[in-house]
Amino acid sequence: DMAIDGNIYVLYEDGEILQYRQGEHQPGFEVHGLPDDDLEAVAIALDPDGNSGLVYVADAGNKRVVVLGPDGAFRAQLRADEPFDALETLAVDEAAKRLYVVSDGWLYVASLP
């Protein structure tokens, strides 16, 4: 998966997320501080119109959405029972405070805290 906000974030098949700017890898972004080390990332999203720098990661293995800061530091996790059972992809609109997820073929909308 991939998301762009001036930086390009690439989610690789093995779950690694790397940040690039102008084609160069940015080593300052590293996922860290998770409550557990198990992250089964299947999709990433950010608000290209927002300036929070937050990166949202769909973690299918733990049925949650993880929120990372601009440096990859853990900020929060969002959980929902059924809607996150089979996470596929997500999108975010920070201005409207909305999180959109597709799970098991269904589209869900949730309010961001």
Coordinates of C-alpha atoms in Angstrom, one line a residue:
D1 CA 0.0 0.0 0.0
M2 CA 1.1 3.6 -0.3
A3 CA 0.0 7.0 1.0
I4 CA 1.3 10.5 0.1
D5 CA 1.3 13.8 2.0
G6 CA 4.5 15.4 0.6
N7 CA 6.3 12.3 1.9
I8 CA 5.6 9.0 0.4
Y9 CA 4.8 6.1 2.8
V10 CA 5.2 2.6 1.4
L11 CA 3.8 -0.4 3.2
Y12 CA 5.7 -3.5 2.0
E13 CA 4.2 -7.0 1.9
D14 CA 6.2 -8.0 5.0
G15 CA 4.5 -5.2 7.0
E16 CA 7.5 -2.8 7.0
I17 CA 6.6 0.9 6.5
L18 CA 9.2 3.2 5.0
Q19 CA 9.1 6.9 4.3
Y20 CA 10.5 8.6 1.2
R21 CA 11.0 12.2 0.2
Q22 CA 12.0 13.1 -3.4
G23 CA 13.0 9.4 -4.0
E24 CA 15.2 9.2 -0.9
H25 CA 14.6 6.9 2.1
Q26 CA 14.0 9.0 5.2
P27 CA 15.5 7.0 8.1
G28 CA 13.8 9.3 10.8
F29 CA 10.5 7.4 10.4
E30 CA 10.5 4.1 12.3
V31 CA 7.4 2.4 13.8
H32 CA 8.1 2.2 17.5
G33 CA 6.4 2.3 20.9
L34 CA 3.5 -0.1 20.1
P35 CA 1.8 -1.6 23.1
D36 CA 2.8 -5.0 21.6
D37 CA 5.4 -5.8 18.9
D38 CA 2.8 -7.6 16.7
L39 CA 1.7 -5.5 13.8
E40 CA 0.0 -7.1 10.8
A41 CA -0.3 -4.0 8.6
V42 CA -2.5 -4.4 5.6
A43 CA -3.1 -0.8 4.6
I44 CA -2.0 2.8 5.5
A45 CA -3.7 6.1 5.2
L46 CA -3.1 9.8 6.0
D47 CA -4.9 13.0 5.4
P48 CA -3.1 14.7 2.5
D49 CA -5.0 17.9 3.3
G50 CA -4.3 17.7 7.0
N51 CA -1.1 18.9 8.7
S52 CA -1.1 16.6 11.7
G53 CA 1.4 14.3 10.1
L54 CA -0.4 11.3 11.6
V55 CA -0.2 7.9 9.8
Y56 CA -3.1 5.5 10.2
V57 CA -2.3 1.8 9.9
A58 CA -4.9 -1.0 9.5
D59 CA -3.7 -3.8 11.6
A60 CA -5.7 -6.9 10.5
G61 CA -3.9 -9.3 12.9
N62 CA -5.0 -7.3 16.0
K63 CA -8.3 -6.0 14.6
R64 CA -7.4 -2.4 15.2
V65 CA -6.2 0.8 13.5
V66 CA -2.9 2.1 14.9
V67 CA -2.2 5.9 14.8
L68 CA 1.4 6.8 14.4
G69 CA 3.1 10.2 14.8
P70 CA 5.2 11.8 12.0
D71 CA 8.3 10.0 13.3
G72 CA 6.5 6.6 13.5
A73 CA 5.9 6.8 17.3
F74 CA 2.8 5.1 18.6
R75 CA 0.0 7.6 19.4
A76 CA -3.2 5.6 19.8
Q77 CA -5.1 2.6 18.7
L78 CA -8.7 2.4 17.6
R79 CA -10.7 -0.7 18.1
A80 CA -14.1 -1.9 17.1
D81 CA -15.5 -5.4 17.4
E82 CA -17.2 -6.6 14.2
P83 CA -16.1 -3.7 11.9
F84 CA -12.4 -4.5 12.3
D85 CA -12.7 -8.3 12.0
A86 CA -11.4 -8.4 8.5
L87 CA -9.7 -5.1 7.8
E88 CA -8.8 -4.5 4.1
T89 CA -8.2 -0.8 3.6
L90 CA -8.9 2.6 5.2
A91 CA -9.0 6.3 4.5
V92 CA -9.1 9.3 6.9
D93 CA -10.6 12.8 6.8
E94 CA -9.2 14.7 9.8
A95 CA -11.2 17.9 9.0
A96 CA -14.5 16.0 9.2
K97 CA -13.0 13.8 12.0
R98 CA -14.0 10.7 10.1
L99 CA -12.3 7.3 9.7
Y100 CA -13.4 5.1 6.8
V101 CA -12.6 1.4 6.8
V102 CA -13.4 -1.5 4.5
S103 CA -13.7 -4.7 6.3
D104 CA -15.0 -8.0 4.8
G105 CA -16.4 -6.0 1.8
W106 CA -18.3 -3.5 4.0
L107 CA -17.6 0.2 4.3
Y108 CA -17.7 1.5 7.9
V109 CA -17.5 5.2 9.0
A110 CA -16.4 6.1 12.5
S111 CA -15.7 9.4 14.3
L112 CA -12.1 10.1 15.1
P113 CA -11.6 11.0 18.8

